[in-house]
């Protein structure tokens, strides 16, 4: 995470008059480590909210954008990491989970890989990720800001688990929107 901030106060100060609200959203109990909060704030600021803005721009011009959150962690790694890592979906997109997980790859891991890879292959072929019996992945709609969520429970289109955090950034950057 890239920021000159060395404390939570300095980190939240970046949100100006929304600093108190940001603290409530990112660290509601006040017990989160500085490193965890810094990672979330910097990821939202530098990558996650800008990608949502791009999806909104595409939708505003009438183009279909397919937005997602990937939270699936291979079963062998659950409990060893706090969640899915950046680019963690790639072994699923390319249907090559055993290259990372090895002989600890489970049937659930392979099923997730087949499903995720199927979405990407369909999108490459047709411009639409849907088909093949997979759950429907709706194009991004700025009025709902829903996403396709990939979790241990499977894939489902619905509410973005990061929406409150991202809406805060959008309000900081563009108060009138």
mmCIF file of N, CA and C in Angstrom, residues 102-158:
data_model
loop_
_atom_site.group_PDB
_atom_site.id
_atom_site.type_symbol
_atom_site.label_atom_id
_atom_site.label_comp_id
_atom_site.label_asym_id
_atom_site.label_seq_id
_atom_site.Cartn_x
_atom_site.Cartn_y
_atom_site.Cartn_z
ATOM 1 N N UNK A 102 -1.654 -27.525 -6.029
ATOM 2 C CA UNK A 102 -1.103 -28.874 -6.077
ATOM 3 C C UNK A 102 -2.106 -29.948 -5.726
ATOM 4 N N UNK A 103 -1.632 -30.984 -4.990
ATOM 5 C CA UNK A 103 -2.504 -32.110 -4.683
ATOM 6 C C UNK A 103 -3.538 -31.785 -3.602
ATOM 7 N N UNK A 104 -3.538 -30.562 -3.104
ATOM 8 C CA UNK A 104 -4.547 -30.133 -2.128
ATOM 9 C C UNK A 104 -5.754 -29.485 -2.822
ATOM 10 N N UNK A 105 -5.736 -29.466 -4.154
ATOM 11 C CA UNK A 105 -6.864 -28.939 -4.920
ATOM 12 C C UNK A 105 -8.084 -29.811 -4.665
ATOM 13 N N UNK A 106 -9.207 -29.159 -4.390
ATOM 14 C CA UNK A 106 -10.437 -29.907 -4.097
ATOM 15 C C UNK A 106 -11.407 -29.850 -5.276
ATOM 16 N N UNK A 107 -12.439 -30.657 -5.182
ATOM 17 C CA UNK A 107 -13.481 -30.627 -6.197
ATOM 18 C C UNK A 107 -14.153 -29.267 -6.273
ATOM 19 N N UNK A 108 -14.335 -28.612 -5.116
ATOM 20 C CA UNK A 108 -14.942 -27.276 -5.105
ATOM 21 C C UNK A 108 -14.036 -26.270 -5.821
ATOM 22 N N UNK A 109 -12.730 -26.393 -5.623
ATOM 23 C CA UNK A 109 -11.787 -25.504 -6.308
ATOM 24 C C UNK A 109 -11.878 -25.697 -7.820
ATOM 25 N N UNK A 110 -11.927 -26.958 -8.241
ATOM 26 C CA UNK A 110 -12.002 -27.254 -9.677
ATOM 27 C C UNK A 110 -13.324 -26.778 -10.271
ATOM 28 N N UNK A 111 -14.418 -26.920 -9.507
ATOM 29 C CA UNK A 111 -15.726 -26.459 -9.990
ATOM 30 C C UNK A 111 -15.724 -24.939 -10.147
ATOM 31 N N UNK A 112 -15.139 -24.235 -9.189
ATOM 32 C CA UNK A 112 -15.056 -22.776 -9.300
ATOM 33 C C UNK A 112 -14.217 -22.401 -10.517
ATOM 34 N N UNK A 113 -13.121 -23.106 -10.748
ATOM 35 C CA UNK A 113 -12.269 -22.812 -11.899
ATOM 36 C C UNK A 113 -13.016 -23.028 -13.211
ATOM 37 N N UNK A 114 -13.761 -24.120 -13.313
ATOM 38 C CA UNK A 114 -14.533 -24.375 -14.538
ATOM 39 C C UNK A 114 -15.556 -23.259 -14.760
ATOM 40 N N UNK A 115 -16.215 -22.831 -13.681
ATOM 41 C CA UNK A 115 -17.231 -21.795 -13.822
ATOM 42 C C UNK A 115 -16.597 -20.458 -14.217
ATOM 43 N N UNK A 116 -15.573 -20.027 -13.485
ATOM 44 C CA UNK A 116 -14.939 -18.740 -13.781
ATOM 45 C C UNK A 116 -14.342 -18.745 -15.179
ATOM 46 N N UNK A 117 -13.626 -19.792 -15.516
ATOM 47 C CA UNK A 117 -13.041 -19.896 -16.850
ATOM 48 C C UNK A 117 -14.132 -19.863 -17.912
ATOM 49 N N UNK A 118 -15.249 -20.525 -17.643
ATOM 50 C CA UNK A 118 -16.363 -20.521 -18.582
ATOM 51 C C UNK A 118 -16.894 -19.119 -18.840
ATOM 52 N N UNK A 119 -16.986 -18.310 -17.788
ATOM 53 C CA UNK A 119 -17.427 -16.921 -17.980
ATOM 54 C C UNK A 119 -16.458 -16.164 -18.883
ATOM 55 N N UNK A 120 -15.166 -16.295 -18.607
ATOM 56 C CA UNK A 120 -14.170 -15.536 -19.382
ATOM 57 C C UNK A 120 -14.124 -16.021 -20.828
ATOM 58 N N UNK A 121 -14.202 -17.317 -21.044
ATOM 59 C CA UNK A 121 -14.174 -17.850 -22.409
ATOM 60 C C UNK A 121 -15.401 -17.370 -23.188
ATOM 61 N N UNK A 122 -16.567 -17.421 -22.552
ATOM 62 C CA UNK A 122 -17.788 -16.957 -23.234
ATOM 63 C C UNK A 122 -17.672 -15.468 -23.560
ATOM 64 N N UNK A 123 -17.125 -14.691 -22.633
ATOM 65 C CA UNK A 123 -16.983 -13.254 -22.885
ATOM 66 C C UNK A 123 -16.038 -13.004 -24.058
ATOM 67 N N UNK A 124 -14.948 -13.732 -24.106
ATOM 68 C CA UNK A 124 -13.986 -13.573 -25.206
ATOM 69 C C UNK A 124 -14.635 -13.933 -26.545
ATOM 70 N N UNK A 125 -15.414 -14.994 -26.553
ATOM 71 C CA UNK A 125 -16.042 -15.444 -27.798
ATOM 72 C C UNK A 125 -17.194 -14.547 -28.249
ATOM 73 N N UNK A 126 -18.000 -14.044 -27.292
ATOM 74 C CA UNK A 126 -19.248 -13.394 -27.669
ATOM 75 C C UNK A 126 -19.433 -11.968 -27.142
ATOM 76 N N UNK A 127 -18.589 -11.540 -26.201
ATOM 77 C CA UNK A 127 -18.786 -10.238 -25.561
ATOM 78 C C UNK A 127 -19.784 -10.305 -24.419
ATOM 79 N N UNK A 128 -20.253 -11.513 -24.103
ATOM 80 C CA UNK A 128 -21.214 -11.736 -23.020
ATOM 81 C C UNK A 128 -20.736 -12.971 -22.247
ATOM 82 N N UNK A 129 -20.528 -12.854 -20.933
ATOM 83 C CA UNK A 129 -19.999 -13.990 -20.178
ATOM 84 C C UNK A 129 -21.008 -15.090 -19.884
ATOM 85 N N UNK A 130 -22.263 -14.857 -20.175
ATOM 86 C CA UNK A 130 -23.313 -15.780 -19.773
ATOM 87 C C UNK A 130 -23.439 -16.991 -20.686
ATOM 88 N N UNK A 131 -24.168 -17.989 -20.189
ATOM 89 C CA UNK A 131 -24.410 -19.224 -20.928
ATOM 90 C C UNK A 131 -23.824 -20.410 -20.204
ATOM 91 N N UNK A 132 -23.993 -21.554 -20.774
ATOM 92 C CA UNK A 132 -23.401 -22.765 -20.219
ATOM 93 C C UNK A 132 -23.958 -23.174 -18.866
ATOM 94 N N UNK A 133 -25.145 -22.676 -18.519
ATOM 95 C CA UNK A 133 -25.756 -23.065 -17.257
ATOM 96 C C UNK A 133 -25.202 -22.351 -16.030
ATOM 97 N N UNK A 134 -24.323 -21.392 -16.249
ATOM 98 C CA UNK A 134 -23.765 -20.649 -15.117
ATOM 99 C C UNK A 134 -24.780 -19.613 -14.619
ATOM 100 N N UNK A 135 -24.696 -19.209 -13.332
ATOM 101 C CA UNK A 135 -25.575 -18.150 -12.844
ATOM 102 C C UNK A 135 -25.440 -16.895 -13.708
ATOM 103 N N UNK A 136 -26.555 -16.181 -13.890
ATOM 104 C CA UNK A 136 -26.543 -14.995 -14.753
ATOM 105 C C UNK A 136 -25.636 -13.909 -14.179
ATOM 106 N N UNK A 137 -24.805 -13.342 -15.046
ATOM 107 C CA UNK A 137 -23.938 -12.223 -14.710
ATOM 108 C C UNK A 137 -24.482 -11.033 -15.483
ATOM 109 N N UNK A 138 -25.138 -10.131 -14.764
ATOM 110 C CA UNK A 138 -25.764 -8.986 -15.416
ATOM 111 C C UNK A 138 -24.738 -7.899 -15.707
ATOM 112 N N UNK A 139 -24.929 -7.156 -16.785
ATOM 113 C CA UNK A 139 -24.051 -6.007 -17.038
ATOM 114 C C UNK A 139 -24.155 -5.010 -15.883
ATOM 115 N N UNK A 140 -23.084 -4.291 -15.658
ATOM 116 C CA UNK A 140 -23.030 -3.311 -14.573
ATOM 117 C C UNK A 140 -24.074 -2.227 -14.780
ATOM 118 N N UNK A 141 -24.782 -1.903 -13.718
ATOM 119 C CA UNK A 141 -25.817 -0.882 -13.740
ATOM 120 C C UNK A 141 -25.484 0.157 -12.672
ATOM 121 N N UNK A 142 -25.108 1.382 -13.076
ATOM 122 C CA UNK A 142 -24.739 2.407 -12.093
ATOM 123 C C UNK A 142 -25.843 2.737 -11.089
ATOM 124 N N UNK A 143 -27.092 2.441 -11.418
ATOM 125 C CA UNK A 143 -28.173 2.764 -10.481
ATOM 126 C C UNK A 143 -28.217 1.798 -9.294
ATOM 127 N N UNK A 144 -27.703 0.581 -9.472
ATOM 128 C CA UNK A 144 -27.682 -0.387 -8.361
ATOM 129 C C UNK A 144 -26.269 -0.639 -7.850
ATOM 130 N N UNK A 145 -25.302 -0.533 -8.754
ATOM 131 C CA UNK A 145 -23.892 -0.808 -8.450
ATOM 132 C C UNK A 145 -23.669 -2.245 -7.967
ATOM 133 N N UNK A 146 -24.534 -3.163 -8.399
ATOM 134 C CA UNK A 146 -24.377 -4.572 -8.062
ATOM 135 C C UNK A 146 -23.216 -5.170 -8.858
ATOM 136 N N UNK A 147 -22.698 -6.278 -8.369
ATOM 137 C CA UNK A 147 -21.570 -6.958 -9.002
ATOM 138 C C UNK A 147 -21.808 -8.464 -8.993
ATOM 139 N N UNK A 148 -21.010 -9.170 -9.759
ATOM 140 C CA UNK A 148 -20.989 -10.621 -9.653
ATOM 141 C C UNK A 148 -20.020 -10.939 -8.515
ATOM 142 N N UNK A 149 -20.514 -11.679 -7.532
ATOM 143 C CA UNK A 149 -19.693 -12.058 -6.382
ATOM 144 C C UNK A 149 -19.288 -13.519 -6.506
ATOM 145 N N UNK A 150 -17.995 -13.771 -6.491
ATOM 146 C CA UNK A 150 -17.461 -15.123 -6.503
ATOM 147 C C UNK A 150 -16.974 -15.423 -5.091
ATOM 148 N N UNK A 151 -17.649 -16.348 -4.406
ATOM 149 C CA UNK A 151 -17.335 -16.658 -3.015
ATOM 150 C C UNK A 151 -17.285 -18.166 -2.820
ATOM 151 N N UNK A 152 -17.004 -18.592 -1.610
ATOM 152 C CA UNK A 152 -16.996 -20.026 -1.300
ATOM 153 C C UNK A 152 -18.372 -20.644 -1.515
ATOM 154 N N UNK A 153 -19.417 -19.828 -1.479
ATOM 155 C CA UNK A 153 -20.775 -20.328 -1.710
ATOM 156 C C UNK A 153 -21.109 -20.436 -3.198
ATOM 157 N N UNK A 154 -20.231 -19.960 -4.065
ATOM 158 C CA UNK A 154 -20.471 -20.007 -5.507
ATOM 159 C C UNK A 154 -20.445 -18.619 -6.113
ATOM 160 N N UNK A 155 -21.203 -18.426 -7.180
ATOM 161 C CA UNK A 155 -21.266 -17.138 -7.861
ATOM 162 C C UNK A 155 -22.705 -16.658 -7.869
ATOM 163 N N UNK A 156 -22.868 -15.381 -7.560
ATOM 164 C CA UNK A 156 -24.209 -14.795 -7.576
ATOM 165 C C UNK A 156 -24.085 -13.304 -7.845
ATOM 166 N N UNK A 157 -24.983 -12.799 -8.684
ATOM 167 C CA UNK A 157 -25.012 -11.369 -8.972
ATOM 168 C C UNK A 157 -25.816 -10.694 -7.874
ATOM 169 N N UNK A 158 -25.234 -9.652 -7.259
ATOM 170 C CA UNK A 158 -25.948 -8.969 -6.183
ATOM 171 C C UNK A 158 -25.161 -7.807 -5.635
#
